[in-house]
Amino acid sequence: MASAIKSVGIIGAGQMGNGIAHVCAVAGYDVRLHDVSEERIKEALATINGNMARQVSAGSLGDDDKNNAISRISAAPKIEDLASLDLVIEAATEDETVKRKIYANLCPVLNPEAILATNTSSLSITRLASATDRPERFIGIHFMNPVPVMGLVELVRGIATEDLTFEASKAFVASLDKTVTVAEDFPAFIVNRILLPMINEAIYTLYEGVGTVEAIDTSMRLGANHPIGPLQLADFIGLDTCLAIMQVLYDGLADSKYRPCPLLVKYVEAGWLGQKTGRGFYDYRGDEPVPTR
Ligand SMILES: NC(=O)c1ccc[n+]([C@@H]2O[C@H](COP(=O)([O-])OP(=O)(O)OC[C@H]3O[C@@H](n4cnc5c(N)ncnc54)[C@H](O)[C@@H]3O)[C@@H](O)[C@H]2O)c1
């Protein structure tokens, strides 16, 4: 059935959507990229072009392969533009209301045989599936950021996901040269169940004045051998996404140990969402990132 997937639609042209489009196009799939904002689609296409050009310079992608991959990606300004595709991956903002609304608009026009997947970092696959017309062909395909670089994809079945959907999704992920792990449908699955509480704790460490941004990140890089510090990682993920995931853990597991740090809430309320808005725990507007605390 995997070979039946030839075309992929992506909803949400943010940092995850552009990365997913990139790897699908390089693997030979026809890709259509949709977003509520046409500007975001244009920016995403430019980002993909730049990222592929870097791969060409690094020798990991041929010039012709890049050109072919780019020619396989097209903008889909209207949700109807995704109607005939074999697989649609929703990678829009981590907000259940937003995702439900997307499914409500998409399902009536989408090929009834198509698989619908979500890239959610934390939300219940079973609950999201119930907002679609095809719970048996709905699945979590959770890519990691940055998608072209990271080797892992978590697959998460909802209660109704059929074996055929799971097997086709698994073969699809393998065709992108990624490794699959299977996670059960619990809040934030495996990676973020472990990673986000650590990031939240780093923010509490900052909030309580135990260390500065620089001290916390340097401590975890050199003291725990993490490739980047937890606050820099939070900025990279997006502080709105980090907060949304902590909220899902807190509500879903009903345990106070997952309480989002008030300082994280404050940064999000300020619109300081990390790299994507130019400011988070670091200020990215100059030549070098500068800690904001
Ligand atoms: N950031 C990460 O590290 C990461 C990693 C894995 C998974 N995810 C998940 O991927 C998804 C997207 O995250 P992101 O980091 O790319 O966010 P982002 O903020 O970079 O992009 C989200 C995009 O969704 C678009 N969008 C919002 N409402 C929409 C709608 N109704 N229709 C179409 N598009 C809409 C926005 O315009 C935006 O371009 C989330 O579910 C997130 O949890 C994120």
Short mmCIF file of C-alpha atoms and ligand atoms in Angstrom, two decimals:
data_model
loop_
_atom_site.label_atom_id
_atom_site.label_comp_id
_atom_site.label_asym_id
_atom_site.label_seq_id
_atom_site.Cartn_x
_atom_site.Cartn_y
_atom_site.Cartn_z
CA MET A 1 0.00 0.00 0.00
CA ALA A 2 2.97 2.34 0.66
CA SER A 3 3.70 2.42 -3.05
CA ALA A 4 0.18 3.80 -3.45
CA ILE A 5 1.35 7.01 -1.77
CA LYS A 6 2.68 9.19 -4.55
CA SER A 7 1.53 12.63 -3.52
CA VAL A 8 1.65 14.38 -0.17
CA GLY A 9 -0.19 17.48 1.00
CA ILE A 10 1.13 19.48 3.92
CA ILE A 11 -1.01 21.85 5.95
CA GLY A 12 0.97 24.52 7.79
CA ALA A 13 4.03 26.02 6.10
CA GLY A 14 5.89 26.86 9.32
CA GLN A 15 9.21 25.41 10.37
CA MET A 16 7.88 21.82 10.49
CA GLY A 17 5.76 22.07 7.33
CA ASN A 18 8.66 23.35 5.24
CA GLY A 19 10.96 20.63 6.59
CA ILE A 20 8.42 17.88 5.85
CA ALA A 21 7.87 19.26 2.33
CA HIS A 22 11.64 19.31 1.83
CA VAL A 23 12.25 15.64 2.74
CA CYS A 24 9.17 14.40 0.86
CA ALA A 25 10.22 16.19 -2.34
CA VAL A 26 13.79 14.89 -2.10
CA ALA A 27 12.38 11.35 -1.68
CA GLY A 28 10.43 11.76 -4.95
CA TYR A 29 6.90 12.59 -3.75
CA ASP A 30 4.79 15.28 -5.38
CA VAL A 31 4.16 17.82 -2.64
CA ARG A 32 1.55 20.52 -2.21
CA LEU A 33 2.02 23.02 0.59
CA HIS A 34 -0.95 24.79 2.14
CA ASP A 35 -1.15 27.47 4.82
CA VAL A 36 -3.78 29.92 5.98
CA SER A 37 -1.29 32.62 5.01
CA GLU A 38 -0.05 32.77 1.41
CA GLU A 39 2.92 34.78 2.67
CA ARG A 40 3.97 31.81 4.86
CA ILE A 41 3.85 29.50 1.83
CA LYS A 42 6.11 31.86 -0.13
CA GLU A 43 8.52 32.13 2.80
CA ALA A 44 8.53 28.34 3.20
CA LEU A 45 9.36 27.79 -0.48
CA ALA A 46 12.26 30.24 -0.16
CA THR A 47 13.47 28.50 3.02
CA ILE A 48 13.34 25.09 1.34
CA ASN A 49 15.31 26.45 -1.61
CA GLY A 50 17.95 27.91 0.75
CA ASN A 51 18.19 24.72 2.84
CA MET A 52 18.56 22.53 -0.25
CA ALA A 53 21.22 24.89 -1.64
CA ARG A 54 23.15 24.38 1.62
CA GLN A 55 22.88 20.61 1.16
CA VAL A 56 24.24 20.97 -2.39
CA SER A 57 27.21 23.03 -1.09
CA ALA A 58 27.83 20.40 1.59
CA GLY A 59 27.78 17.66 -1.07
CA SER A 60 24.84 15.77 0.45
CA LEU A 61 22.46 16.59 -2.43
CA GLY A 62 23.18 16.77 -6.17
CA ASP A 63 22.37 19.91 -8.12
CA ASP A 64 19.94 18.03 -10.40
CA ASP A 65 18.34 16.30 -7.42
CA LYS A 66 17.74 19.69 -5.85
CA ASN A 67 16.17 21.09 -9.02
CA ASN A 68 13.97 18.01 -9.42
CA ALA A 69 12.90 18.17 -5.77
CA ILE A 70 12.06 21.87 -6.01
CA SER A 71 9.99 21.26 -9.15
CA ARG A 72 7.93 18.65 -7.25
CA ILE A 73 6.73 21.18 -4.63
CA SER A 74 3.86 23.51 -5.41
CA ALA A 75 1.87 26.03 -3.42
CA ALA A 76 -1.70 25.09 -2.49
CA PRO A 77 -3.36 28.35 -1.50
CA LYS A 78 -6.80 26.72 -1.09
CA ILE A 79 -7.51 23.64 1.01
CA GLU A 80 -9.38 22.21 -2.02
CA ASP A 81 -5.98 22.06 -3.77
CA LEU A 82 -5.21 19.03 -1.57
CA ALA A 83 -8.35 17.11 -2.55
CA SER A 84 -6.81 14.45 -4.81
CA LEU A 85 -3.70 13.63 -2.78
CA ASP A 86 -2.85 10.24 -1.24
CA LEU A 87 -1.55 11.47 2.12
CA VAL A 88 -2.13 14.77 3.90
CA ILE A 89 0.06 15.70 6.86
CA GLU A 90 -1.30 18.46 9.07
CA ALA A 91 1.54 20.48 10.63
CA ALA A 92 -0.34 23.61 11.71
CA THR A 93 -0.08 25.45 15.03
CA GLU A 94 -0.20 23.26 18.16
CA ASP A 95 -3.76 24.21 19.07
CA GLU A 96 -6.55 21.63 19.10
CA THR A 97 -9.20 24.13 18.00
CA VAL A 98 -7.12 25.14 14.98
CA LYS A 99 -6.51 21.51 14.01
CA ARG A 100 -10.18 20.54 14.40
CA LYS A 101 -11.23 23.42 12.18
CA ILE A 102 -8.73 22.36 9.52
CA TYR A 103 -10.12 18.79 9.52
CA ALA A 104 -13.68 20.12 9.30
CA ASN A 105 -12.75 22.08 6.16
CA LEU A 106 -10.52 19.40 4.64
CA CYS A 107 -12.47 16.15 5.13
CA PRO A 108 -15.47 16.98 2.92
CA VAL A 109 -13.17 17.66 -0.06
CA LEU A 110 -10.39 15.10 0.55
CA ASN A 111 -10.20 11.84 -1.43
CA PRO A 112 -11.98 9.36 0.90
CA GLU A 113 -9.13 6.85 0.47
CA ALA A 114 -6.45 9.32 1.54
CA ILE A 115 -4.59 8.91 4.81
CA LEU A 116 -4.76 11.95 7.08
CA ALA A 117 -1.85 12.38 9.50
CA THR A 118 -1.02 14.93 12.14
CA ASN A 119 2.43 16.11 13.16
CA THR A 120 1.16 17.14 16.61
CA SER A 121 3.81 17.13 19.34
CA SER A 122 1.48 16.23 22.16
CA LEU A 123 -2.26 16.11 21.43
CA SER A 124 -4.32 12.91 21.62
CA ILE A 125 -4.42 11.16 18.24
CA THR A 126 -7.65 9.40 19.22
CA ARG A 127 -9.34 12.71 20.06
CA LEU A 128 -8.09 14.45 16.89
CA ALA A 129 -9.19 11.41 14.83
CA SER A 130 -12.69 11.75 16.22
CA ALA A 131 -12.87 15.21 14.60
CA THR A 132 -12.37 13.64 11.15
CA ASP A 133 -14.50 11.45 8.87
CA ARG A 134 -11.79 8.73 8.82
CA PRO A 135 -10.50 7.70 12.27
CA GLU A 136 -9.34 4.38 10.76
CA ARG A 137 -7.14 6.25 8.25
CA PHE A 138 -5.88 8.83 10.75
CA ILE A 139 -2.46 8.58 12.44
CA GLY A 140 0.22 10.62 14.22
CA ILE A 141 3.40 10.98 12.12
CA HIS A 142 5.60 13.03 14.44
CA PHE A 143 8.68 14.44 12.72
CA MET A 144 11.53 16.03 14.68
CA ASN A 145 12.95 19.51 14.14
CA PRO A 146 14.85 20.28 11.87
CA VAL A 147 13.22 17.62 9.70
CA PRO A 148 15.96 17.28 7.03
CA VAL A 149 18.56 16.68 9.76
CA MET A 150 16.82 14.57 12.41
CA GLY A 151 16.69 10.81 11.89
CA LEU A 152 13.63 9.94 13.99
CA VAL A 153 9.88 9.90 13.37
CA GLU A 154 7.45 8.74 16.06
CA LEU A 155 4.36 6.90 14.81
CA VAL A 156 1.31 7.07 17.04
CA ARG A 157 -1.88 5.10 16.43
CA GLY A 158 -5.24 6.28 17.66
CA ILE A 159 -7.68 3.73 19.03
CA ALA A 160 -9.28 3.29 15.59
CA THR A 161 -6.19 3.44 13.34
CA GLU A 162 -6.23 0.44 10.98
CA ASP A 163 -3.22 -1.81 10.42
CA LEU A 164 -3.14 -0.82 6.73
CA THR A 165 -2.82 2.86 7.69
CA PHE A 166 -0.06 2.07 10.16
CA GLU A 167 1.87 -0.11 7.70
CA ALA A 168 1.53 2.41 4.86
CA SER A 169 2.72 5.21 7.16
CA LYS A 170 5.64 3.12 8.37
CA ALA A 171 6.73 2.37 4.80
CA PHE A 172 6.30 6.05 3.88
CA VAL A 173 8.58 7.14 6.75
CA ALA A 174 11.15 4.48 5.79
CA SER A 175 11.11 5.84 2.22
CA LEU A 176 12.23 9.20 3.67
CA ASP A 177 15.23 7.43 5.19
CA LYS A 178 14.05 8.02 8.76
CA THR A 179 13.89 5.58 11.67
CA VAL A 180 10.48 4.88 13.20
CA THR A 181 9.72 4.44 16.87
CA VAL A 182 6.21 3.53 17.92
CA ALA A 183 4.67 5.47 20.80
CA GLU A 184 1.35 4.84 22.48
CA ASP A 185 -1.25 7.59 22.41
CA PHE A 186 -0.34 9.31 25.70
CA PRO A 187 0.19 13.08 26.12
CA ALA A 188 3.37 14.17 24.26
CA PHE A 189 4.27 10.55 23.31
CA ILE A 190 7.91 9.53 24.07
CA VAL A 191 10.37 12.25 23.02
CA ASN A 192 8.45 15.26 24.30
CA ARG A 193 7.25 13.49 27.47
CA ILE A 194 10.92 13.34 28.44
CA LEU A 195 12.34 16.43 26.71
CA LEU A 196 9.77 19.12 27.56
CA PRO A 197 9.76 18.64 31.36
CA MET A 198 13.55 19.06 31.19
CA ILE A 199 13.18 22.30 29.21
CA ASN A 200 10.45 23.49 31.61
CA GLU A 201 12.77 22.73 34.55
CA ALA A 202 15.54 24.76 32.88
CA ILE A 203 13.08 27.68 32.67
CA TYR A 204 12.22 27.25 36.40
CA THR A 205 15.96 27.26 37.11
CA LEU A 206 16.15 30.63 35.34
CA TYR A 207 12.93 31.90 36.99
CA GLU A 208 14.21 31.07 40.49
CA GLY A 209 17.54 32.77 39.79
CA VAL A 210 19.62 29.62 40.15
CA GLY A 211 21.54 30.61 37.01
CA THR A 212 21.53 32.98 34.07
CA VAL A 213 20.51 31.92 30.54
CA GLU A 214 24.17 31.53 29.65
CA ALA A 215 25.04 29.60 32.83
CA ILE A 216 22.13 27.18 32.38
CA ASP A 217 22.85 26.46 28.72
CA THR A 218 26.62 26.17 29.23
CA SER A 219 26.07 23.87 32.23
CA MET A 220 23.93 21.47 30.24
CA ARG A 221 26.18 21.56 27.16
CA LEU A 222 29.44 20.96 28.98
CA GLY A 223 28.14 19.27 32.12
CA ALA A 224 25.63 16.88 30.55
CA ASN A 225 27.09 16.78 27.03
CA HIS A 226 23.89 18.06 25.37
CA PRO A 227 24.59 19.41 21.88
CA ILE A 228 22.70 22.63 22.65
CA GLY A 229 21.46 24.15 25.91
CA PRO A 230 17.81 23.66 26.94
CA LEU A 231 16.92 27.37 26.66
CA GLN A 232 18.44 27.61 23.19
CA LEU A 233 16.51 24.45 22.29
CA ALA A 234 13.28 25.98 23.64
CA ASP A 235 13.82 29.02 21.40
CA PHE A 236 14.42 26.69 18.47
CA ILE A 237 11.26 24.64 19.08
CA GLY A 238 9.17 27.81 19.62
CA LEU A 239 8.08 28.92 23.10
CA ASP A 240 4.39 28.80 22.10
CA THR A 241 4.82 25.15 21.10
CA CYS A 242 6.73 24.41 24.35
CA LEU A 243 3.94 25.97 26.41
CA ALA A 244 1.24 24.13 24.46
CA ILE A 245 3.00 20.80 25.08
CA MET A 246 3.48 21.47 28.82
CA GLN A 247 -0.20 22.41 29.07
CA VAL A 248 -1.18 19.12 27.38
CA LEU A 249 1.06 17.18 29.81
CA TYR A 250 -0.31 19.10 32.82
CA ASP A 251 -3.96 18.67 31.82
CA GLY A 252 -3.62 15.17 30.40
CA LEU A 253 -1.64 13.60 33.22
CA ALA A 254 -3.16 15.75 36.01
CA ASP A 255 0.16 15.94 37.84
CA SER A 256 1.54 19.23 39.22
CA LYS A 257 5.08 18.25 38.20
CA TYR A 258 4.15 19.29 34.64
CA ARG A 259 3.00 22.82 35.63
CA PRO A 260 4.27 25.21 32.91
CA CYS A 261 6.78 27.68 34.37
CA PRO A 262 5.18 31.17 34.77
CA LEU A 263 8.22 32.68 33.05
CA LEU A 264 7.49 30.58 29.95
CA VAL A 265 3.90 31.85 30.04
CA LYS A 266 5.18 35.43 30.30
CA TYR A 267 7.51 35.10 27.30
CA VAL A 268 4.69 33.67 25.20
CA GLU A 269 2.32 36.45 26.33
CA ALA A 270 4.96 38.99 25.26
CA GLY A 271 5.09 37.39 21.79
CA TRP A 272 8.72 36.41 22.43
CA LEU A 273 8.38 32.97 20.86
CA GLY A 274 12.07 32.26 20.18
CA GLN A 275 13.98 32.22 16.89
CA LYS A 276 10.85 32.44 14.74
CA THR A 277 9.92 35.87 16.15
CA GLY A 278 13.49 37.11 16.66
CA ARG A 279 13.39 37.03 20.47
CA GLY A 280 12.98 34.44 23.21
CA PHE A 281 15.50 33.46 25.87
CA TYR A 282 17.97 34.95 23.40
CA ASP A 283 17.63 38.03 21.20
CA TYR A 284 18.38 37.03 17.58
CA ARG A 285 18.02 40.44 15.98
CA GLY A 286 21.75 41.25 15.96
CA ASP A 287 24.71 39.38 14.47
CA GLU A 288 24.99 37.02 17.45
CA PRO A 289 22.25 35.74 19.80
CA VAL A 290 22.33 37.69 23.09
CA PRO A 291 20.75 36.25 26.30
CA THR A 292 17.66 38.22 27.38
CA ARG A 293 18.36 37.47 31.10
N1 LIG B 1 8.69 23.18 16.52
C1 LIG B 1 9.06 21.94 16.74
O1 LIG B 1 10.20 21.68 17.17
C2 LIG B 1 8.11 20.81 16.44
C3 LIG B 1 8.60 19.50 16.36
C4 LIG B 1 7.72 18.45 16.05
C5 LIG B 1 6.37 18.72 15.84
N2 LIG B 1 5.91 20.01 15.93
C6 LIG B 1 4.48 20.25 15.69
O2 LIG B 1 4.32 20.66 14.34
C7 LIG B 1 3.22 21.56 14.25
C8 LIG B 1 3.67 22.88 13.65
O3 LIG B 1 4.71 23.43 14.45
P1 LIG B 1 5.72 24.51 13.86
O4 LIG B 1 6.87 24.55 14.80
O5 LIG B 1 5.95 24.27 12.41
O6 LIG B 1 4.85 25.84 14.05
P2 LIG B 1 4.97 27.24 13.24
O7 LIG B 1 4.41 28.27 14.16
O8 LIG B 1 6.36 27.42 12.71
O9 LIG B 1 4.00 27.01 11.98
C9 LIG B 1 2.63 26.79 12.10
C10 LIG B 1 2.00 27.17 10.77
O10 LIG B 1 0.61 26.77 10.80
C11 LIG B 1 -0.08 27.76 10.06
N3 LIG B 1 -1.50 27.71 10.37
C12 LIG B 1 -2.16 28.16 11.47
N4 LIG B 1 -3.49 27.96 11.35
C13 LIG B 1 -3.69 27.38 10.14
C14 LIG B 1 -4.84 26.96 9.42
N5 LIG B 1 -6.06 27.09 9.94
N6 LIG B 1 -4.69 26.42 8.20
C15 LIG B 1 -3.45 26.28 7.65
N7 LIG B 1 -2.31 26.67 8.29
C16 LIG B 1 -2.43 27.21 9.51
C17 LIG B 1 0.57 29.08 10.47
O11 LIG B 1 0.27 30.11 9.54
C18 LIG B 1 2.03 28.67 10.47
O12 LIG B 1 2.64 28.90 9.20
C19 LIG B 1 2.64 21.68 15.66
O13 LIG B 1 1.62 20.74 15.84
C20 LIG B 1 3.85 21.34 16.52
O14 LIG B 1 3.50 20.86 17.80
C21 LIG B 1 6.76 21.06 16.21
#
